[in-house]
Amino acid sequence: MQITTIHGGRTLHGRIRPAAAKNSVLPLLAASLLGSTPSRLRAVPPLADVATSLALLQAVGAGAMRQGSDLVVTPAGPLQGEIPDYLAGAMRSSVFYLAPLLCRVGMVRLPLPGGCRLGPRPVDIHLSGLAAMGASVELEGIAVTLRRHGPLHGVDFTLRLPSVGATMTLLMAATQAGGTTILRGAACEPEISDLANFLRACGAHITGAGTPVLVIQGGEPLHGAVWTPLPDRIAAATYAAALACAGGEVTVTGCAPAYYAAFLDFLQAAGVEMIRQDDDVTLTRAPAQPLRGRQKLYANAWPAFATDTAPLAAAVLLAADGPSEIYDHLFARRFACADGFAALGAGCRTTGRTLYLDGGAALHGAEVTAPDLRGGAALLLAALGADGVTRLRDPGHIPRGYADLPGELHTLGADCVTEKT
Ligand code: EPU
């Protein structure tokens, strides 16, 4: 348990650079198993999910270690396909090991993956795509076992919805499947392109990344690569949202504004001033000036407003000068943080997938609990703009995605201190 104590009302000032994106690093670590030689990922932050991934890689027989800020994965040696329950249960991203272990070992057994409880998170598209490539799929209780008898083969496969994870699974598998694979209805998030570019650096033949149709010429052996993962666009949006909640002037550096343009557009519409230049965004807000409410946001797959930024937007809108609503198309329980917002003095309620915010809240400190990763971050941001002291209890969600969010906000001038119990 981690408890962060936040004294609200401090403005933020300075420059901050997001680290490598969690949602790139985690699939890249799994994809490193596909090469015959080691891969090195540069400048990876010490996230809890990264530690879980390293333990998972070691548990299946790979070498996986931190060297300074880099991670090195050595996939040589005999691997095995049984993913331990306690690692699968610790993070959703254990699902990324289905394809590499199926390809390398010939079988993989994955207990149902954990991660944020954002509502039902099925893996049917991962499984049906791998089955179409020739894998046998056996579901027993809470685990799934995949086997292949001979190499996988290329397919023309349409994803029933543009799942980020399933696109990554099928992209990895297709590099090892004989012949051509066409993935239609693929996700287009920047992290998909990052994975595709990494696999290309490992020797794979992939075109169309960043579009809904990916074409992969598979079956060639891959080698390792040295790779610098994308900057974390959700962390960049988090810092921008922190500025909007607290006021002041902050430059978010080293992350192209195009990666979180929908979020920046939202902040601008709410009244945050900003200059976007090259890989920097400078945001300014006078704390006394209320932000503009009456916003209607719709979170969906890229390039729409990102679901991971929906709770952050809510934190910004709690005290805005009018009501707003946010709908999340992807996750049924995206707004579990609403209880915490209410404890901080906000008028808000969820109906189905929509969060309704009254706006105009005079936020005050309270005892709140992080319900999930982004919801926890959103409560921390809301507390920056609240009057008085907030104690945020976190059973371990926020460190899964941010190495030290309270510490980073502290360097910008926020009064927040974390203790572990
Ligand atoms: N879905 C299915 N079947 C599948 C796969 C997905 O029905 O086989 C559904 C999901 O239930 C969900 C929707 O499709 O309703 C979208 O899920 P997607 O597969 O795109 O998400 P994911 O791969 O599980 C990644 C990120 C999430 C991020 C989403 C959407 C990682 C490790 N996680 O999840 O990040 O919200 O894409 O962009 O890459 C986070 O960082 O806090 C986080 C939850």
Tab-separated table of C-alpha atoms and ligand atoms in Angstrom:
chain	number	residue	atom	x	y	z
A	1	MET	CA	0.000	0.000	0.000
A	2	GLN	CA	1.233	3.442	-0.900
A	3	ILE	CA	-0.250	6.557	0.699
A	4	THR	CA	0.274	9.930	-0.946
A	5	THR	CA	-0.472	13.061	1.057
A	6	ILE	CA	-1.271	16.060	-1.129
A	7	HIS	CA	-1.591	19.636	0.100
A	8	GLY	CA	-3.612	21.262	-2.681
A	9	GLY	CA	-3.352	24.779	-4.013
A	10	ARG	CA	0.265	24.893	-5.229
A	11	THR	CA	0.815	25.976	-8.836
A	12	LEU	CA	3.158	23.974	-11.077
A	13	HIS	CA	6.182	25.321	-12.927
A	14	GLY	CA	8.984	23.771	-14.959
A	15	ARG	CA	9.765	21.234	-17.650
A	16	ILE	CA	8.967	17.541	-17.608
A	17	ARG	CA	9.758	14.734	-20.039
A	18	PRO	CA	7.681	11.545	-20.182
A	19	ALA	CA	9.620	8.290	-19.966
A	20	ALA	CA	9.229	5.428	-22.445
A	21	ALA	CA	5.622	4.361	-22.945
A	22	LYS	CA	4.453	1.484	-20.768
A	23	ASN	CA	2.150	0.342	-23.558
A	24	SER	CA	5.097	0.100	-25.966
A	25	VAL	CA	7.640	-1.372	-23.564
A	26	LEU	CA	5.440	-4.251	-22.367
A	27	PRO	CA	4.700	-5.739	-25.825
A	28	LEU	CA	8.282	-5.012	-26.961
A	29	LEU	CA	9.612	-7.115	-24.077
A	30	ALA	CA	7.410	-10.015	-25.167
A	31	ALA	CA	8.336	-9.549	-28.844
A	32	SER	CA	12.019	-9.769	-27.903
A	33	LEU	CA	11.428	-13.500	-27.428
A	34	LEU	CA	10.978	-13.866	-31.195
A	35	GLY	CA	14.602	-13.012	-32.033
A	36	SER	CA	17.516	-15.446	-31.992
A	37	THR	CA	19.857	-12.867	-30.419
A	38	PRO	CA	19.461	-10.410	-27.509
A	39	SER	CA	17.423	-7.214	-27.738
A	40	ARG	CA	18.088	-4.053	-25.794
A	41	LEU	CA	15.343	-1.549	-24.937
A	42	ARG	CA	16.758	1.837	-24.085
A	43	ALA	CA	15.754	4.097	-21.184
A	44	VAL	CA	12.896	2.092	-19.715
A	45	PRO	CA	11.353	3.431	-16.472
A	46	PRO	CA	11.158	1.152	-13.398
A	47	LEU	CA	7.419	0.471	-13.593
A	48	ALA	CA	5.801	-2.321	-11.610
A	49	ASP	CA	4.520	-3.927	-14.834
A	50	VAL	CA	8.070	-3.872	-16.250
A	51	ALA	CA	9.327	-5.750	-13.167
A	52	THR	CA	6.495	-8.266	-13.619
A	53	SER	CA	7.459	-8.672	-17.298
A	54	LEU	CA	11.111	-9.326	-16.433
A	55	ALA	CA	10.020	-11.950	-13.894
A	56	LEU	CA	7.737	-13.516	-16.500
A	57	LEU	CA	10.532	-13.641	-19.089
A	58	GLN	CA	12.796	-15.326	-16.550
A	59	ALA	CA	10.046	-17.762	-15.559
A	60	VAL	CA	9.730	-18.979	-19.152
A	61	GLY	CA	13.499	-19.429	-19.441
A	62	ALA	CA	14.744	-16.218	-21.084
A	63	GLY	CA	17.488	-13.989	-19.771
A	64	ALA	CA	15.970	-10.628	-18.787
A	65	MET	CA	17.778	-7.983	-16.825
A	66	ARG	CA	18.168	-4.286	-16.265
A	67	GLN	CA	21.496	-2.703	-17.256
A	68	GLY	CA	21.385	0.867	-16.017
A	69	SER	CA	18.252	2.320	-17.533
A	70	ASP	CA	18.212	-0.255	-20.375
A	71	LEU	CA	16.545	-3.654	-20.416
A	72	VAL	CA	18.235	-6.599	-22.101
A	73	VAL	CA	16.312	-9.713	-23.109
A	74	THR	CA	18.297	-12.794	-24.110
A	75	PRO	CA	15.904	-15.265	-25.691
A	76	ALA	CA	18.451	-18.087	-26.270
A	77	GLY	CA	18.240	-21.361	-24.381
A	78	PRO	CA	15.337	-23.702	-23.808
A	79	LEU	CA	12.098	-21.806	-23.199
A	80	GLN	CA	8.925	-23.237	-21.679
A	81	GLY	CA	5.335	-22.188	-22.260
A	82	GLU	CA	3.729	-22.370	-18.789
A	83	ILE	CA	3.071	-18.827	-17.534
A	84	PRO	CA	2.837	-18.898	-13.724
A	85	ASP	CA	-0.525	-17.877	-12.241
A	86	TYR	CA	0.891	-15.171	-9.998
A	87	LEU	CA	2.563	-13.397	-12.940
A	88	ALA	CA	-0.386	-13.729	-15.323
A	89	GLY	CA	-2.670	-12.401	-12.609
A	90	ALA	CA	-0.460	-9.409	-11.908
A	91	MET	CA	-0.895	-7.670	-15.264
A	92	ARG	CA	-3.052	-7.682	-18.355
A	93	SER	CA	0.077	-7.613	-20.533
A	94	SER	CA	0.831	-11.278	-19.798
A	95	VAL	CA	-1.439	-11.809	-22.821
A	96	PHE	CA	1.416	-10.512	-25.034
A	97	TYR	CA	3.313	-13.760	-24.288
A	98	LEU	CA	0.719	-15.952	-26.044
A	99	ALA	CA	2.095	-15.464	-29.556
A	100	PRO	CA	5.856	-15.464	-28.868
A	101	LEU	CA	5.722	-18.596	-26.685
A	102	LEU	CA	3.371	-20.379	-29.073
A	103	CYS	CA	5.827	-19.655	-31.881
A	104	ARG	CA	9.027	-20.405	-29.955
A	105	VAL	CA	7.950	-23.333	-27.761
A	106	GLY	CA	5.012	-24.799	-29.672
A	107	MET	CA	2.646	-24.423	-26.694
A	108	VAL	CA	1.651	-21.812	-24.163
A	109	ARG	CA	-0.625	-21.968	-21.137
A	110	LEU	CA	-1.886	-18.631	-19.841
A	111	PRO	CA	-4.032	-18.267	-16.718
A	112	LEU	CA	-6.535	-15.401	-17.212
A	113	PRO	CA	-4.604	-12.132	-17.259
A	114	GLY	CA	-5.049	-9.501	-14.548
A	115	GLY	CA	-4.612	-5.736	-14.782
A	116	CYS	CA	-7.009	-2.864	-14.184
A	117	ARG	CA	-10.617	-3.904	-13.532
A	118	LEU	CA	-12.108	-1.699	-16.210
A	119	GLY	CA	-14.947	-4.124	-16.960
A	120	PRO	CA	-14.914	-7.341	-18.995
A	121	ARG	CA	-11.676	-7.669	-20.986
A	122	PRO	CA	-12.039	-10.768	-23.157
A	123	VAL	CA	-9.182	-12.170	-25.274
A	124	ASP	CA	-11.361	-13.785	-27.957
A	125	ILE	CA	-9.782	-11.824	-30.849
A	126	HIS	CA	-6.268	-12.874	-29.816
A	127	LEU	CA	-7.475	-16.493	-29.724
A	128	SER	CA	-9.544	-16.528	-32.908
A	129	GLY	CA	-6.704	-14.913	-34.881
A	130	LEU	CA	-4.153	-17.426	-33.614
A	131	ALA	CA	-6.607	-20.262	-34.302
A	132	ALA	CA	-6.994	-18.992	-37.886
A	133	MET	CA	-3.197	-19.264	-38.207
A	134	GLY	CA	-3.395	-22.924	-37.234
A	135	ALA	CA	-3.160	-22.981	-33.419
A	136	SER	CA	-5.376	-25.258	-31.376
A	137	VAL	CA	-7.117	-23.469	-28.514
A	138	GLU	CA	-8.197	-25.218	-25.336
A	139	LEU	CA	-10.044	-23.339	-22.602
A	140	GLU	CA	-10.129	-25.004	-19.176
A	141	GLY	CA	-11.394	-23.129	-16.152
A	142	ILE	CA	-9.461	-19.903	-15.819
A	143	ALA	CA	-6.644	-20.806	-18.232
A	144	VAL	CA	-6.170	-21.075	-21.963
A	145	THR	CA	-3.696	-23.444	-23.659
A	146	LEU	CA	-2.568	-22.949	-27.244
A	147	ARG	CA	-0.631	-25.505	-29.261
A	148	ARG	CA	0.666	-25.658	-32.777
A	149	HIS	CA	1.444	-28.785	-34.715
A	150	GLY	CA	3.942	-27.517	-37.268
A	151	PRO	CA	4.495	-23.861	-38.093
A	152	LEU	CA	1.670	-21.318	-38.121
A	153	HIS	CA	0.459	-20.229	-41.549
A	154	GLY	CA	-0.433	-16.816	-42.966
A	155	VAL	CA	-4.109	-15.757	-43.048
A	156	ASP	CA	-6.375	-12.987	-44.242
A	157	PHE	CA	-8.003	-12.089	-40.896
A	158	THR	CA	-10.451	-9.353	-39.938
A	159	LEU	CA	-10.453	-8.239	-36.294
A	160	ARG	CA	-14.054	-7.798	-35.099
A	161	LEU	CA	-12.942	-4.582	-33.372
A	162	PRO	CA	-9.610	-2.716	-33.443
A	163	SER	CA	-8.122	-4.209	-30.268
A	164	VAL	CA	-4.657	-2.867	-29.514
A	165	GLY	CA	-3.548	-6.036	-27.736
A	166	ALA	CA	-4.980	-8.431	-30.327
A	167	THR	CA	-3.379	-6.473	-33.178
A	168	MET	CA	-0.041	-6.814	-31.391
A	169	THR	CA	-0.535	-10.543	-30.723
A	170	LEU	CA	-1.394	-11.243	-34.349
A	171	LEU	CA	1.393	-9.032	-35.663
A	172	MET	CA	3.947	-10.965	-33.598
A	173	ALA	CA	2.523	-14.337	-34.665
A	174	ALA	CA	2.367	-13.307	-38.327
A	175	THR	CA	6.102	-12.639	-38.435
A	176	GLN	CA	6.589	-16.355	-37.711
A	177	ALA	CA	3.700	-17.710	-39.808
A	178	GLY	CA	4.612	-19.070	-43.230
A	179	GLY	CA	3.462	-16.895	-46.161
A	180	THR	CA	1.496	-13.654	-46.166
A	181	THR	CA	-0.799	-12.469	-43.388
A	182	ILE	CA	-3.250	-9.619	-43.900
A	183	LEU	CA	-4.749	-8.146	-40.736
A	184	ARG	CA	-7.833	-6.016	-41.432
A	185	GLY	CA	-9.585	-3.773	-38.934
A	186	ALA	CA	-6.303	-3.476	-37.030
A	187	ALA	CA	-5.730	-0.932	-34.264
A	188	CYS	CA	-3.775	2.147	-35.391
A	189	GLU	CA	-2.359	3.419	-32.070
A	190	PRO	CA	1.222	4.764	-32.183
A	191	GLU	CA	2.330	1.818	-30.015
A	192	ILE	CA	1.333	-0.565	-32.854
A	193	SER	CA	3.711	1.283	-35.190
A	194	ASP	CA	6.410	1.167	-32.518
A	195	LEU	CA	6.077	-2.624	-32.246
A	196	ALA	CA	5.995	-3.022	-36.051
A	197	ASN	CA	9.094	-0.858	-36.427
A	198	PHE	CA	10.906	-2.855	-33.743
A	199	LEU	CA	9.985	-6.129	-35.476
A	200	ARG	CA	11.209	-4.664	-38.776
A	201	ALA	CA	14.500	-3.781	-37.080
A	202	CYS	CA	14.606	-7.472	-36.067
A	203	GLY	CA	14.244	-8.500	-39.740
A	204	ALA	CA	10.453	-8.775	-40.175
A	205	HIS	CA	8.622	-7.630	-43.320
A	206	ILE	CA	5.627	-5.518	-42.304
A	207	THR	CA	3.759	-2.777	-44.145
A	208	GLY	CA	0.716	-0.714	-43.218
A	209	ALA	CA	1.425	-0.128	-39.517
A	210	GLY	CA	-0.628	2.858	-38.348
A	211	THR	CA	-3.399	1.994	-40.831
A	212	PRO	CA	-6.240	-0.533	-40.382
A	213	VAL	CA	-4.634	-2.994	-42.849
A	214	LEU	CA	-1.328	-4.625	-41.955
A	215	VAL	CA	0.488	-6.917	-44.388
A	216	ILE	CA	3.161	-9.232	-43.044
A	217	GLN	CA	5.412	-11.554	-45.032
A	218	GLY	CA	6.179	-14.135	-42.370
A	219	GLY	CA	8.254	-17.190	-41.709
A	220	GLU	CA	11.718	-15.617	-41.735
A	221	PRO	CA	13.934	-15.999	-38.648
A	222	LEU	CA	14.277	-12.783	-36.622
A	223	HIS	CA	17.236	-11.453	-34.694
A	224	GLY	CA	17.382	-9.027	-31.771
A	225	ALA	CA	17.577	-5.234	-32.048
A	226	VAL	CA	18.475	-2.174	-30.017
A	227	TRP	CA	15.382	-0.018	-29.641
A	228	THR	CA	14.285	3.229	-28.000
A	229	PRO	CA	10.549	2.890	-27.272
A	230	LEU	CA	8.133	5.754	-27.934
A	231	PRO	CA	7.650	8.365	-25.221
A	232	ASP	CA	4.583	7.807	-23.067
A	233	ARG	CA	1.775	9.914	-24.560
A	234	ILE	CA	-0.535	9.074	-21.639
A	235	ALA	CA	2.079	10.286	-19.137
A	236	ALA	CA	2.468	13.446	-21.265
A	237	ALA	CA	-1.301	13.966	-21.086
A	238	THR	CA	-1.153	13.358	-17.318
A	239	TYR	CA	1.372	16.181	-16.811
A	240	ALA	CA	-0.687	18.478	-19.043
A	241	ALA	CA	-3.803	17.624	-17.029
A	242	ALA	CA	-1.901	18.275	-13.777
A	243	LEU	CA	-1.106	21.792	-15.005
A	244	ALA	CA	-4.760	22.319	-15.896
A	245	CYS	CA	-5.858	21.216	-12.407
A	246	ALA	CA	-3.255	23.207	-10.468
A	247	GLY	CA	-2.490	26.217	-12.673
A	248	GLY	CA	0.971	27.647	-13.449
A	249	GLU	CA	3.173	27.089	-16.491
A	250	VAL	CA	4.650	23.745	-17.519
A	251	THR	CA	6.472	22.563	-20.627
A	252	VAL	CA	5.987	18.910	-21.504
A	253	THR	CA	9.036	18.067	-23.554
A	254	GLY	CA	10.213	15.183	-25.739
A	255	CYS	CA	6.782	13.887	-26.842
A	256	ALA	CA	5.323	15.020	-30.172
A	257	PRO	CA	2.042	16.885	-29.548
A	258	ALA	CA	0.492	14.820	-32.351
A	259	TYR	CA	0.646	11.773	-30.035
A	260	TYR	CA	-1.872	13.364	-27.678
A	261	ALA	CA	-3.460	15.976	-29.912
A	262	ALA	CA	-7.037	15.063	-28.956
A	263	PHE	CA	-6.223	15.666	-25.283
A	264	LEU	CA	-4.412	18.936	-25.982
A	265	ASP	CA	-7.351	20.101	-28.116
A	266	PHE	CA	-9.654	19.353	-25.196
A	267	LEU	CA	-7.484	21.348	-22.757
A	268	GLN	CA	-7.348	24.253	-25.191
A	269	ALA	CA	-11.137	24.206	-25.555
A	270	ALA	CA	-11.337	24.275	-21.741
A	271	GLY	CA	-9.243	27.454	-21.663
A	272	VAL	CA	-5.667	26.261	-21.083
A	273	GLU	CA	-3.288	28.352	-23.160
A	274	MET	CA	-0.659	26.432	-25.037
A	275	ILE	CA	2.134	26.625	-27.561
A	276	ARG	CA	2.905	23.436	-29.464
A	277	GLN	CA	6.349	23.437	-31.027
A	278	ASP	CA	8.291	20.438	-32.343
A	279	ASP	CA	8.267	17.871	-29.507
A	280	ASP	CA	7.348	20.399	-26.808
A	281	VAL	CA	4.082	21.807	-25.493
A	282	THR	CA	4.053	24.752	-23.111
A	283	LEU	CA	0.809	25.048	-21.164
A	284	THR	CA	-0.281	28.009	-19.081
A	285	ARG	CA	-3.247	28.520	-16.798
A	286	ALA	CA	-3.940	31.227	-14.241
A	287	PRO	CA	-5.267	29.292	-11.217
A	288	ALA	CA	-7.943	31.848	-10.332
A	289	GLN	CA	-9.501	31.613	-13.778
A	290	PRO	CA	-12.138	28.833	-14.030
A	291	LEU	CA	-11.907	26.432	-16.939
A	292	ARG	CA	-14.719	26.154	-19.460
A	293	GLY	CA	-17.169	23.298	-18.927
A	294	ARG	CA	-20.033	22.236	-21.222
A	295	GLN	CA	-17.698	19.704	-22.835
A	296	LYS	CA	-18.860	16.429	-24.339
A	297	LEU	CA	-16.021	13.955	-24.766
A	298	TYR	CA	-16.176	10.561	-26.464
A	299	ALA	CA	-13.274	8.190	-25.771
A	300	ASN	CA	-12.556	5.581	-28.420
A	301	ALA	CA	-9.725	3.931	-30.371
A	302	TRP	CA	-6.988	6.060	-31.974
A	303	PRO	CA	-7.099	8.728	-33.301
A	304	ALA	CA	-10.109	9.581	-31.113
A	305	PHE	CA	-9.829	10.850	-27.546
A	306	ALA	CA	-7.830	8.119	-25.717
A	307	THR	CA	-9.675	6.054	-23.117
A	308	ASP	CA	-6.679	6.228	-20.766
A	309	THR	CA	-6.998	10.005	-20.715
A	310	ALA	CA	-10.744	10.038	-19.980
A	311	PRO	CA	-10.378	10.036	-16.135
A	312	LEU	CA	-7.667	12.715	-16.453
A	313	ALA	CA	-10.069	14.906	-18.431
A	314	ALA	CA	-12.687	14.355	-15.759
A	315	ALA	CA	-10.286	15.592	-13.066
A	316	VAL	CA	-9.768	18.771	-15.116
A	317	LEU	CA	-13.518	19.362	-15.548
A	318	LEU	CA	-14.639	18.901	-11.917
A	319	ALA	CA	-14.321	22.602	-11.119
A	320	ALA	CA	-15.044	23.967	-14.612
A	321	ASP	CA	-17.734	26.596	-15.058
A	322	GLY	CA	-20.445	24.251	-16.291
A	323	PRO	CA	-21.539	20.621	-16.601
A	324	SER	CA	-19.746	18.128	-18.854
A	325	GLU	CA	-20.054	14.501	-19.836
A	326	ILE	CA	-17.550	11.870	-20.912
A	327	TYR	CA	-18.492	8.615	-22.657
A	328	ASP	CA	-16.012	5.734	-22.885
A	329	HIS	CA	-16.681	3.409	-25.783
A	330	LEU	CA	-13.985	0.863	-24.844
A	331	PHE	CA	-14.287	0.052	-21.146
A	332	ALA	CA	-17.492	-0.431	-19.149
A	333	ARG	CA	-15.966	0.597	-15.799
A	334	ARG	CA	-13.615	3.356	-16.831
A	335	PHE	CA	-14.924	5.809	-14.239
A	336	ALA	CA	-14.534	3.884	-10.982
A	337	CYS	CA	-12.726	7.031	-9.789
A	338	ALA	CA	-16.106	8.848	-9.603
A	339	ASP	CA	-16.484	7.873	-5.908
A	340	GLY	CA	-13.164	9.565	-5.154
A	341	PHE	CA	-14.163	12.675	-7.111
A	342	ALA	CA	-17.381	12.843	-5.049
A	343	ALA	CA	-15.401	12.522	-1.796
A	344	LEU	CA	-13.331	15.526	-2.960
A	345	GLY	CA	-16.548	17.529	-3.254
A	346	ALA	CA	-17.418	17.114	-6.949
A	347	GLY	CA	-20.935	16.594	-8.224
A	348	CYS	CA	-20.688	13.563	-10.511
A	349	ARG	CA	-22.423	10.301	-11.364
A	350	THR	CA	-21.970	7.453	-13.831
A	351	THR	CA	-24.752	6.019	-15.929
A	352	GLY	CA	-23.650	3.108	-18.062
A	353	ARG	CA	-20.389	4.149	-19.696
A	354	THR	CA	-20.997	7.882	-19.271
A	355	LEU	CA	-19.618	10.063	-16.498
A	356	TYR	CA	-21.712	13.168	-15.836
A	357	LEU	CA	-19.973	16.072	-14.097
A	358	ASP	CA	-21.862	19.035	-12.646
A	359	GLY	CA	-18.839	21.334	-12.794
A	360	GLY	CA	-18.394	24.309	-10.488
A	361	ALA	CA	-17.090	22.163	-7.607
A	362	ALA	CA	-15.202	23.796	-4.720
A	363	LEU	CA	-12.888	20.823	-4.222
A	364	HIS	CA	-11.642	20.038	-0.725
A	365	GLY	CA	-9.209	17.480	0.661
A	366	ALA	CA	-10.458	13.993	1.560
A	367	GLU	CA	-9.435	10.365	2.081
A	368	VAL	CA	-9.661	8.621	-1.308
A	369	THR	CA	-8.541	5.302	-2.804
A	370	ALA	CA	-7.086	4.662	-6.271
A	371	PRO	CA	-9.492	2.224	-7.982
A	372	ASP	CA	-7.192	1.559	-10.977
A	373	LEU	CA	-4.148	3.051	-12.717
A	374	ARG	CA	-5.570	6.051	-14.609
A	375	GLY	CA	-8.381	6.607	-12.105
A	376	GLY	CA	-5.768	6.784	-9.350
A	377	ALA	CA	-3.712	9.287	-11.327
A	378	ALA	CA	-6.878	11.344	-11.903
A	379	LEU	CA	-7.584	11.501	-8.151
A	380	LEU	CA	-4.036	12.676	-7.515
A	381	LEU	CA	-4.468	15.446	-10.112
A	382	ALA	CA	-7.839	16.509	-8.726
A	383	ALA	CA	-6.267	16.767	-5.255
A	384	LEU	CA	-3.712	19.266	-6.619
A	385	GLY	CA	-6.560	21.700	-7.235
A	386	ALA	CA	-8.406	20.945	-3.975
A	387	ASP	CA	-8.369	23.091	-0.864
A	388	GLY	CA	-6.670	21.322	2.060
A	389	VAL	CA	-5.113	17.910	2.515
A	390	THR	CA	-5.934	14.756	0.552
A	391	ARG	CA	-4.716	11.291	1.475
A	392	LEU	CA	-4.687	8.987	-1.560
A	393	ARG	CA	-4.431	5.303	-0.721
A	394	ASP	CA	-3.133	3.164	-3.576
A	395	PRO	CA	-2.936	-0.611	-3.322
A	396	GLY	CA	-0.370	-0.570	-6.168
A	397	HIS	CA	-2.144	0.645	-9.307
A	398	ILE	CA	-0.344	3.926	-10.041
A	399	PRO	CA	3.237	2.498	-9.977
A	400	ARG	CA	2.144	0.056	-12.687
A	401	GLY	CA	2.144	2.924	-15.171
A	402	TYR	CA	4.171	5.778	-13.659
A	403	ALA	CA	7.556	5.195	-11.991
A	404	ASP	CA	6.923	7.954	-9.431
A	405	LEU	CA	4.053	10.262	-10.342
A	406	PRO	CA	3.915	12.070	-6.961
A	407	GLY	CA	7.704	12.600	-7.091
A	408	GLU	CA	7.516	13.985	-10.624
A	409	LEU	CA	4.722	16.379	-9.701
A	410	HIS	CA	6.759	17.383	-6.644
A	411	THR	CA	9.630	18.470	-8.918
A	412	LEU	CA	7.116	20.795	-10.626
A	413	GLY	CA	6.170	22.351	-7.290
A	414	ALA	CA	3.288	20.188	-6.082
A	415	ASP	CA	3.210	19.478	-2.362
A	416	CYS	CA	2.825	15.711	-2.369
A	417	VAL	CA	4.696	13.075	-0.439
A	418	THR	CA	4.386	9.311	-0.688
A	419	GLU	CA	4.981	6.763	2.051
A	420	LYS	CA	4.844	2.997	1.675
A	421	THR	CA	3.121	0.988	4.389
B	1	EPU	N1	-11.547	-6.700	-26.603
B	1	EPU	C1	-12.316	-7.800	-26.868
B	1	EPU	N2	-11.690	-8.956	-27.242
B	1	EPU	C2	-10.343	-9.060	-27.352
B	1	EPU	C3	-9.549	-7.908	-27.073
B	1	EPU	C4	-10.182	-6.738	-26.698
B	1	EPU	O1	-13.549	-7.759	-26.767
B	1	EPU	O2	-9.846	-10.132	-27.695
B	1	EPU	C5	-12.195	-5.443	-26.186
B	1	EPU	C6	-11.826	-5.027	-24.769
B	1	EPU	O3	-12.618	-5.706	-23.825
B	1	EPU	C7	-12.072	-3.544	-24.797
B	1	EPU	C8	-11.714	-3.167	-26.234
B	1	EPU	O4	-11.709	-4.371	-26.962
B	1	EPU	O5	-13.405	-3.251	-24.589
B	1	EPU	C9	-10.360	-2.499	-26.385
B	1	EPU	O6	-9.366	-3.315	-25.805
B	1	EPU	P1	-7.882	-3.371	-26.362
B	1	EPU	O7	-7.578	-4.808	-26.667
B	1	EPU	O8	-7.719	-2.364	-27.441
B	1	EPU	O9	-7.057	-2.921	-25.107
B	1	EPU	P2	-5.836	-3.653	-24.442
B	1	EPU	O10	-4.895	-4.117	-25.480
B	1	EPU	O11	-6.333	-4.613	-23.434
B	1	EPU	C10	-4.407	-1.477	-24.335
B	1	EPU	C11	-3.691	-0.730	-23.251
B	1	EPU	C12	-4.725	-0.067	-22.362
B	1	EPU	C13	-5.561	0.870	-23.207
B	1	EPU	C14	-6.220	0.095	-24.360
B	1	EPU	C15	-6.981	0.968	-25.325
B	1	EPU	C16	-1.702	-2.049	-22.933
B	1	EPU	C17	-0.896	-2.891	-22.033
B	1	EPU	N3	-2.892	-1.647	-22.477
B	1	EPU	O12	-5.206	-2.450	-23.664
B	1	EPU	O13	-4.004	0.679	-21.393
B	1	EPU	O14	-6.569	1.439	-22.408
B	1	EPU	O15	-5.189	-0.596	-25.121
B	1	EPU	O16	-6.151	1.939	-25.870
B	1	EPU	O17	-1.261	-1.717	-24.021
B	1	EPU	C18	-3.561	1.604	-19.312
B	1	EPU	O18	-2.452	1.896	-19.757
B	1	EPU	O19	-4.000	2.012	-18.211
B	1	EPU	C19	-4.413	0.731	-20.099
B	1	EPU	C20	-5.498	0.124	-19.601
